[in-house]
């Protein structure tokens, strides 16, 4: 009979723990489950695209709701024995063997030979009243995600970063009625190239701080400035501040690289960080990972981890001589044929 404490301890050991149950994490888990790896997904239930009614640009899944997409992914990984727990990973430490102990908010600690961080990022919107409530509906950030749905409407672009001019120019592919609201950006901060391109694209530039939006009958109808004027608009594009969820990566000493969109881990083409056995996928590894890209990165990471575990175990067997002994035993009594 197995001691209950021993059984519980064994049950907390996994070959791979994936922190994050979005597209990247579920994709990695799917590959690992199909590779017969004991895998746990820890999902805090905070997907970045939760405010959006639909996701776009994912071949064969275009227009599917994010919630339905993730539900389908959870069903798929379950088929292959992958476990999923709704919890938050709050701490991770590396032990003397280079493996990982992950503590969850609920008090549980799980052990992993390999750890995948797929915790994504959080969007922080400018402090303009009304933006958060409309985000993902008619306050938007990505024309590739939402441009088709609001095509040919009156667009506004709220300047929040030096890249807002680029955003205003990009959205002209979906509407020729575009207004760039400089907000707290001074007109003198636009260089000559910016001004020439904005003029060539037909973008109207409006100085002045934006203090709110106008909503009528549950639809955005305008943008209000500090001077009291209101500009009629039907969709407002804004670039949120991206905040990568990198707490676990920092705790474990992974090298991070500063970018205009925040600090992200240095990873190789497979997703391996500078800490052996620690991987990053999806928006935890970069700002521009759309859902389809995140799923692809997760797949690649899952396959790489399976190979890493396989050859680690084979090399250990070779080092101890168990492989050679097994080969010799298997050959005893076998018929040797001469050709």
PDB file of C-alpha atoms in Angstrom, residues 101-296:
ATOM      1  CA  UNK A 101       9.046  24.410  -7.537  1.00  0.00           C
ATOM      2  CA  UNK A 102       6.033  26.587  -8.294  1.00  0.00           C
ATOM      3  CA  UNK A 103       3.797  27.899  -5.519  1.00  0.00           C
ATOM      4  CA  UNK A 104       0.188  28.692  -6.353  1.00  0.00           C
ATOM      5  CA  UNK A 105      -1.981  31.330  -4.713  1.00  0.00           C
ATOM      6  CA  UNK A 106      -4.233  28.589  -3.346  1.00  0.00           C
ATOM      7  CA  UNK A 107      -1.325  27.211  -1.317  1.00  0.00           C
ATOM      8  CA  UNK A 108      -0.401  24.255  -3.512  1.00  0.00           C
ATOM      9  CA  UNK A 109       3.210  23.708  -4.584  1.00  0.00           C
ATOM     10  CA  UNK A 110       3.987  21.757  -7.754  1.00  0.00           C
ATOM     11  CA  UNK A 111       7.308  20.517  -9.061  1.00  0.00           C
ATOM     12  CA  UNK A 112       8.359  20.663 -12.713  1.00  0.00           C
ATOM     13  CA  UNK A 113      11.369  19.459 -14.617  1.00  0.00           C
ATOM     14  CA  UNK A 114      10.659  22.142 -17.222  1.00  0.00           C
ATOM     15  CA  UNK A 115       8.657  25.339 -16.767  1.00  0.00           C
ATOM     16  CA  UNK A 116       6.805  27.338 -19.434  1.00  0.00           C
ATOM     17  CA  UNK A 117       5.783  30.926 -18.688  1.00  0.00           C
ATOM     18  CA  UNK A 118       2.917  31.926 -20.973  1.00  0.00           C
ATOM     19  CA  UNK A 119       1.365  34.583 -18.748  1.00  0.00           C
ATOM     20  CA  UNK A 120       0.973  37.174 -21.511  1.00  0.00           C
ATOM     21  CA  UNK A 121       0.662  40.859 -20.774  1.00  0.00           C
ATOM     22  CA  UNK A 122      -1.793  43.390 -19.435  1.00  0.00           C
ATOM     23  CA  UNK A 123      -3.033  46.447 -21.344  1.00  0.00           C
ATOM     24  CA  UNK A 124      -3.083  49.716 -19.402  1.00  0.00           C
ATOM     25  CA  UNK A 125      -5.251  52.343 -21.075  1.00  0.00           C
ATOM     26  CA  UNK A 126      -4.722  56.106 -20.828  1.00  0.00           C
ATOM     27  CA  UNK A 127      -6.558  57.753 -17.955  1.00  0.00           C
ATOM     28  CA  UNK A 128      -9.381  59.105 -20.105  1.00  0.00           C
ATOM     29  CA  UNK A 129     -12.882  58.528 -18.711  1.00  0.00           C
ATOM     30  CA  UNK A 130     -14.892  55.975 -20.644  1.00  0.00           C
ATOM     31  CA  UNK A 131     -12.066  54.236 -22.523  1.00  0.00           C
ATOM     32  CA  UNK A 132     -11.887  51.111 -20.383  1.00  0.00           C
ATOM     33  CA  UNK A 133     -15.636  50.502 -20.587  1.00  0.00           C
ATOM     34  CA  UNK A 134     -15.586  50.606 -24.404  1.00  0.00           C
ATOM     35  CA  UNK A 135     -12.269  48.779 -24.920  1.00  0.00           C
ATOM     36  CA  UNK A 136     -12.628  45.931 -27.398  1.00  0.00           C
ATOM     37  CA  UNK A 137     -15.929  47.320 -28.702  1.00  0.00           C
ATOM     38  CA  UNK A 138     -15.414  50.714 -30.351  1.00  0.00           C
ATOM     39  CA  UNK A 139     -12.281  51.723 -28.459  1.00  0.00           C
ATOM     40  CA  UNK A 140      -9.720  49.596 -30.253  1.00  0.00           C
ATOM     41  CA  UNK A 141      -5.974  49.060 -30.480  1.00  0.00           C
ATOM     42  CA  UNK A 142      -5.234  46.786 -33.443  1.00  0.00           C
ATOM     43  CA  UNK A 143      -6.503  47.423 -36.977  1.00  0.00           C
ATOM     44  CA  UNK A 144      -5.668  43.856 -37.992  1.00  0.00           C
ATOM     45  CA  UNK A 145      -7.920  42.617 -35.187  1.00  0.00           C
ATOM     46  CA  UNK A 146     -10.783  45.088 -35.612  1.00  0.00           C
ATOM     47  CA  UNK A 147     -10.282  47.194 -38.741  1.00  0.00           C
ATOM     48  CA  UNK A 148     -12.565  45.193 -41.015  1.00  0.00           C
ATOM     49  CA  UNK A 149     -15.441  45.342 -38.538  1.00  0.00           C
ATOM     50  CA  UNK A 150     -15.344  49.166 -38.388  1.00  0.00           C
ATOM     51  CA  UNK A 151     -14.246  49.787 -41.980  1.00  0.00           C
ATOM     52  CA  UNK A 152     -15.263  53.092 -43.583  1.00  0.00           C
ATOM     53  CA  UNK A 153     -16.420  54.569 -40.278  1.00  0.00           C
ATOM     54  CA  UNK A 154     -15.120  57.833 -38.824  1.00  0.00           C
ATOM     55  CA  UNK A 155     -11.934  56.912 -36.967  1.00  0.00           C
ATOM     56  CA  UNK A 156     -10.151  58.730 -34.212  1.00  0.00           C
ATOM     57  CA  UNK A 157      -6.615  57.925 -33.038  1.00  0.00           C
ATOM     58  CA  UNK A 158      -5.582  59.013 -29.549  1.00  0.00           C
ATOM     59  CA  UNK A 159      -1.894  59.919 -29.452  1.00  0.00           C
ATOM     60  CA  UNK A 160      -0.231  58.289 -26.448  1.00  0.00           C
ATOM     61  CA  UNK A 161       3.231  57.327 -27.705  1.00  0.00           C
ATOM     62  CA  UNK A 162       5.677  58.370 -30.455  1.00  0.00           C
ATOM     63  CA  UNK A 163       4.244  55.442 -32.449  1.00  0.00           C
ATOM     64  CA  UNK A 164       0.741  56.946 -32.531  1.00  0.00           C
ATOM     65  CA  UNK A 165       1.506  58.662 -35.838  1.00  0.00           C
ATOM     66  CA  UNK A 166       2.320  55.242 -37.263  1.00  0.00           C
ATOM     67  CA  UNK A 167      -0.975  53.920 -35.891  1.00  0.00           C
ATOM     68  CA  UNK A 168      -2.900  56.797 -37.496  1.00  0.00           C
ATOM     69  CA  UNK A 169      -1.263  56.115 -40.832  1.00  0.00           C
ATOM     70  CA  UNK A 170      -1.930  52.370 -40.609  1.00  0.00           C
ATOM     71  CA  UNK A 171      -5.661  52.698 -39.955  1.00  0.00           C
ATOM     72  CA  UNK A 172      -6.139  54.703 -43.162  1.00  0.00           C
ATOM     73  CA  UNK A 173      -6.125  51.317 -44.894  1.00  0.00           C
ATOM     74  CA  UNK A 174      -9.572  50.732 -43.357  1.00  0.00           C
ATOM     75  CA  UNK A 175     -11.029  54.260 -43.467  1.00  0.00           C
ATOM     76  CA  UNK A 176     -10.231  57.502 -45.268  1.00  0.00           C
ATOM     77  CA  UNK A 177     -11.876  59.532 -42.488  1.00  0.00           C
ATOM     78  CA  UNK A 178      -9.188  59.575 -39.804  1.00  0.00           C
ATOM     79  CA  UNK A 179      -8.480  62.186 -37.134  1.00  0.00           C
ATOM     80  CA  UNK A 180      -5.363  62.114 -34.984  1.00  0.00           C
ATOM     81  CA  UNK A 181      -5.999  63.653 -31.558  1.00  0.00           C
ATOM     82  CA  UNK A 182      -2.661  64.866 -30.236  1.00  0.00           C
ATOM     83  CA  UNK A 183      -3.939  64.754 -26.646  1.00  0.00           C
ATOM     84  CA  UNK A 184      -0.874  65.614 -24.556  1.00  0.00           C
ATOM     85  CA  UNK A 185       1.514  65.482 -27.490  1.00  0.00           C
ATOM     86  CA  UNK A 186       2.678  68.893 -28.655  1.00  0.00           C
ATOM     87  CA  UNK A 187       2.438  69.811 -32.324  1.00  0.00           C
ATOM     88  CA  UNK A 188       6.146  70.569 -32.217  1.00  0.00           C
ATOM     89  CA  UNK A 189       6.793  66.875 -31.440  1.00  0.00           C
ATOM     90  CA  UNK A 190       5.709  65.904 -34.957  1.00  0.00           C
ATOM     91  CA  UNK A 191       8.647  65.947 -37.325  1.00  0.00           C
ATOM     92  CA  UNK A 192       8.540  66.932 -40.974  1.00  0.00           C
ATOM     93  CA  UNK A 193       8.254  63.329 -42.161  1.00  0.00           C
ATOM     94  CA  UNK A 194       5.307  62.776 -39.828  1.00  0.00           C
ATOM     95  CA  UNK A 195       3.519  65.865 -41.108  1.00  0.00           C
ATOM     96  CA  UNK A 196       4.115  65.036 -44.760  1.00  0.00           C
ATOM     97  CA  UNK A 197       2.877  61.474 -44.371  1.00  0.00           C
ATOM     98  CA  UNK A 198      -0.174  62.506 -42.385  1.00  0.00           C
ATOM     99  CA  UNK A 199      -1.054  65.063 -45.044  1.00  0.00           C
ATOM    100  CA  UNK A 200      -0.519  62.564 -47.855  1.00  0.00           C
ATOM    101  CA  UNK A 201      -2.780  60.064 -46.093  1.00  0.00           C
ATOM    102  CA  UNK A 202      -5.457  62.680 -45.499  1.00  0.00           C
ATOM    103  CA  UNK A 203      -5.275  62.398 -41.696  1.00  0.00           C
ATOM    104  CA  UNK A 204      -6.729  65.421 -39.893  1.00  0.00           C
ATOM    105  CA  UNK A 205      -4.605  66.487 -36.889  1.00  0.00           C
ATOM    106  CA  UNK A 206      -6.357  68.015 -33.867  1.00  0.00           C
ATOM    107  CA  UNK A 207      -4.341  69.511 -30.982  1.00  0.00           C
ATOM    108  CA  UNK A 208      -5.665  69.623 -27.444  1.00  0.00           C
ATOM    109  CA  UNK A 209      -6.129  67.240 -24.543  1.00  0.00           C
ATOM    110  CA  UNK A 210      -8.852  64.595 -24.800  1.00  0.00           C
ATOM    111  CA  UNK A 211     -10.946  64.535 -21.618  1.00  0.00           C
ATOM    112  CA  UNK A 212     -13.597  61.995 -22.524  1.00  0.00           C
ATOM    113  CA  UNK A 213     -15.689  60.227 -25.108  1.00  0.00           C
ATOM    114  CA  UNK A 214     -19.338  60.579 -26.012  1.00  0.00           C
ATOM    115  CA  UNK A 215     -21.520  57.467 -25.949  1.00  0.00           C
ATOM    116  CA  UNK A 216     -25.114  57.437 -27.146  1.00  0.00           C
ATOM    117  CA  UNK A 217     -27.401  54.398 -27.348  1.00  0.00           C
ATOM    118  CA  UNK A 218     -24.439  52.210 -26.310  1.00  0.00           C
ATOM    119  CA  UNK A 219     -22.290  53.412 -29.212  1.00  0.00           C
ATOM    120  CA  UNK A 220     -19.321  55.744 -29.316  1.00  0.00           C
ATOM    121  CA  UNK A 221     -20.333  58.897 -31.163  1.00  0.00           C
ATOM    122  CA  UNK A 222     -17.619  61.431 -30.365  1.00  0.00           C
ATOM    123  CA  UNK A 223     -14.410  62.544 -28.699  1.00  0.00           C
ATOM    124  CA  UNK A 224     -14.493  65.468 -26.253  1.00  0.00           C
ATOM    125  CA  UNK A 225     -11.589  67.887 -25.736  1.00  0.00           C
ATOM    126  CA  UNK A 226     -10.665  70.009 -22.715  1.00  0.00           C
ATOM    127  CA  UNK A 227     -11.875  73.170 -24.486  1.00  0.00           C
ATOM    128  CA  UNK A 228     -15.378  71.689 -24.584  1.00  0.00           C
ATOM    129  CA  UNK A 229     -15.449  70.920 -28.285  1.00  0.00           C
ATOM    130  CA  UNK A 230     -16.658  67.527 -29.464  1.00  0.00           C
ATOM    131  CA  UNK A 231     -15.538  65.776 -32.632  1.00  0.00           C
ATOM    132  CA  UNK A 232     -17.884  63.214 -34.132  1.00  0.00           C
ATOM    133  CA  UNK A 233     -16.170  59.802 -34.337  1.00  0.00           C
ATOM    134  CA  UNK A 234     -17.448  56.221 -34.495  1.00  0.00           C
ATOM    135  CA  UNK A 235     -14.328  54.292 -33.515  1.00  0.00           C
ATOM    136  CA  UNK A 236     -11.298  55.353 -31.490  1.00  0.00           C
ATOM    137  CA  UNK A 237      -7.936  53.652 -31.802  1.00  0.00           C
ATOM    138  CA  UNK A 238      -5.524  53.887 -28.902  1.00  0.00           C
ATOM    139  CA  UNK A 239      -2.202  52.264 -28.071  1.00  0.00           C
ATOM    140  CA  UNK A 240      -2.402  50.879 -24.513  1.00  0.00           C
ATOM    141  CA  UNK A 241       0.706  50.607 -22.396  1.00  0.00           C
ATOM    142  CA  UNK A 242       1.733  46.969 -22.502  1.00  0.00           C
ATOM    143  CA  UNK A 243       2.777  45.546 -19.137  1.00  0.00           C
ATOM    144  CA  UNK A 244       4.417  42.118 -19.570  1.00  0.00           C
ATOM    145  CA  UNK A 245       3.631  39.647 -16.802  1.00  0.00           C
ATOM    146  CA  UNK A 246       7.226  38.665 -16.133  1.00  0.00           C
ATOM    147  CA  UNK A 247       7.252  38.195 -12.335  1.00  0.00           C
ATOM    148  CA  UNK A 248       8.151  34.496 -12.496  1.00  0.00           C
ATOM    149  CA  UNK A 249      10.829  35.105 -15.102  1.00  0.00           C
ATOM    150  CA  UNK A 250      12.398  37.804 -12.939  1.00  0.00           C
ATOM    151  CA  UNK A 251      12.270  35.597  -9.842  1.00  0.00           C
ATOM    152  CA  UNK A 252      14.164  32.875 -11.681  1.00  0.00           C
ATOM    153  CA  UNK A 253      16.835  35.236 -13.030  1.00  0.00           C
ATOM    154  CA  UNK A 254      15.965  35.172 -16.723  1.00  0.00           C
ATOM    155  CA  UNK A 255      17.662  37.917 -18.700  1.00  0.00           C
ATOM    156  CA  UNK A 256      15.249  40.590 -19.917  1.00  0.00           C
ATOM    157  CA  UNK A 257      15.677  43.004 -22.799  1.00  0.00           C
ATOM    158  CA  UNK A 258      14.169  46.494 -22.799  1.00  0.00           C
ATOM    159  CA  UNK A 259      12.001  47.336 -25.804  1.00  0.00           C
ATOM    160  CA  UNK A 260       9.709  50.296 -26.621  1.00  0.00           C
ATOM    161  CA  UNK A 261       6.885  48.047 -25.371  1.00  0.00           C
ATOM    162  CA  UNK A 262       8.409  46.917 -22.098  1.00  0.00           C
ATOM    163  CA  UNK A 263      10.994  44.416 -20.871  1.00  0.00           C
ATOM    164  CA  UNK A 264      10.720  40.932 -22.381  1.00  0.00           C
ATOM    165  CA  UNK A 265      12.849  37.814 -21.835  1.00  0.00           C
ATOM    166  CA  UNK A 266      15.728  37.021 -24.100  1.00  0.00           C
ATOM    167  CA  UNK A 267      14.738  33.755 -25.805  1.00  0.00           C
ATOM    168  CA  UNK A 268      16.060  31.601 -28.607  1.00  0.00           C
ATOM    169  CA  UNK A 269      13.989  30.579 -31.609  1.00  0.00           C
ATOM    170  CA  UNK A 270      12.358  27.790 -29.574  1.00  0.00           C
ATOM    171  CA  UNK A 271      11.391  29.992 -26.626  1.00  0.00           C
ATOM    172  CA  UNK A 272      14.166  28.949 -24.233  1.00  0.00           C
ATOM    173  CA  UNK A 273      15.229  31.763 -21.896  1.00  0.00           C
ATOM    174  CA  UNK A 274      18.726  32.277 -20.521  1.00  0.00           C
ATOM    175  CA  UNK A 275      17.806  29.937 -17.634  1.00  0.00           C
ATOM    176  CA  UNK A 276      18.012  26.273 -18.556  1.00  0.00           C
ATOM    177  CA  UNK A 277      14.632  24.574 -18.416  1.00  0.00           C
ATOM    178  CA  UNK A 278      12.737  27.883 -18.331  1.00  0.00           C
ATOM    179  CA  UNK A 279      10.728  28.781 -21.421  1.00  0.00           C
ATOM    180  CA  UNK A 280       8.566  31.727 -22.486  1.00  0.00           C
ATOM    181  CA  UNK A 281       5.840  31.731 -25.128  1.00  0.00           C
ATOM    182  CA  UNK A 282       3.183  34.066 -26.472  1.00  0.00           C
ATOM    183  CA  UNK A 283       2.953  37.652 -25.252  1.00  0.00           C
ATOM    184  CA  UNK A 284       5.168  36.750 -22.298  1.00  0.00           C
ATOM    185  CA  UNK A 285       7.979  36.593 -24.852  1.00  0.00           C
ATOM    186  CA  UNK A 286       7.060  39.590 -27.043  1.00  0.00           C
ATOM    187  CA  UNK A 287       4.533  42.336 -27.591  1.00  0.00           C
ATOM    188  CA  UNK A 288       3.345  41.553 -31.113  1.00  0.00           C
ATOM    189  CA  UNK A 289       2.158  37.963 -30.694  1.00  0.00           C
ATOM    190  CA  UNK A 290      -1.375  37.780 -32.088  1.00  0.00           C
ATOM    191  CA  UNK A 291      -3.435  34.717 -31.135  1.00  0.00           C
ATOM    192  CA  UNK A 292      -2.312  32.728 -34.156  1.00  0.00           C
ATOM    193  CA  UNK A 293       1.337  33.654 -33.543  1.00  0.00           C
ATOM    194  CA  UNK A 294       1.051  32.794 -29.857  1.00  0.00           C
ATOM    195  CA  UNK A 295      -0.400  29.376 -30.694  1.00  0.00           C
ATOM    196  CA  UNK A 296       2.478  28.773 -33.114  1.00  0.00           C
TER     197      UNK A 296
END
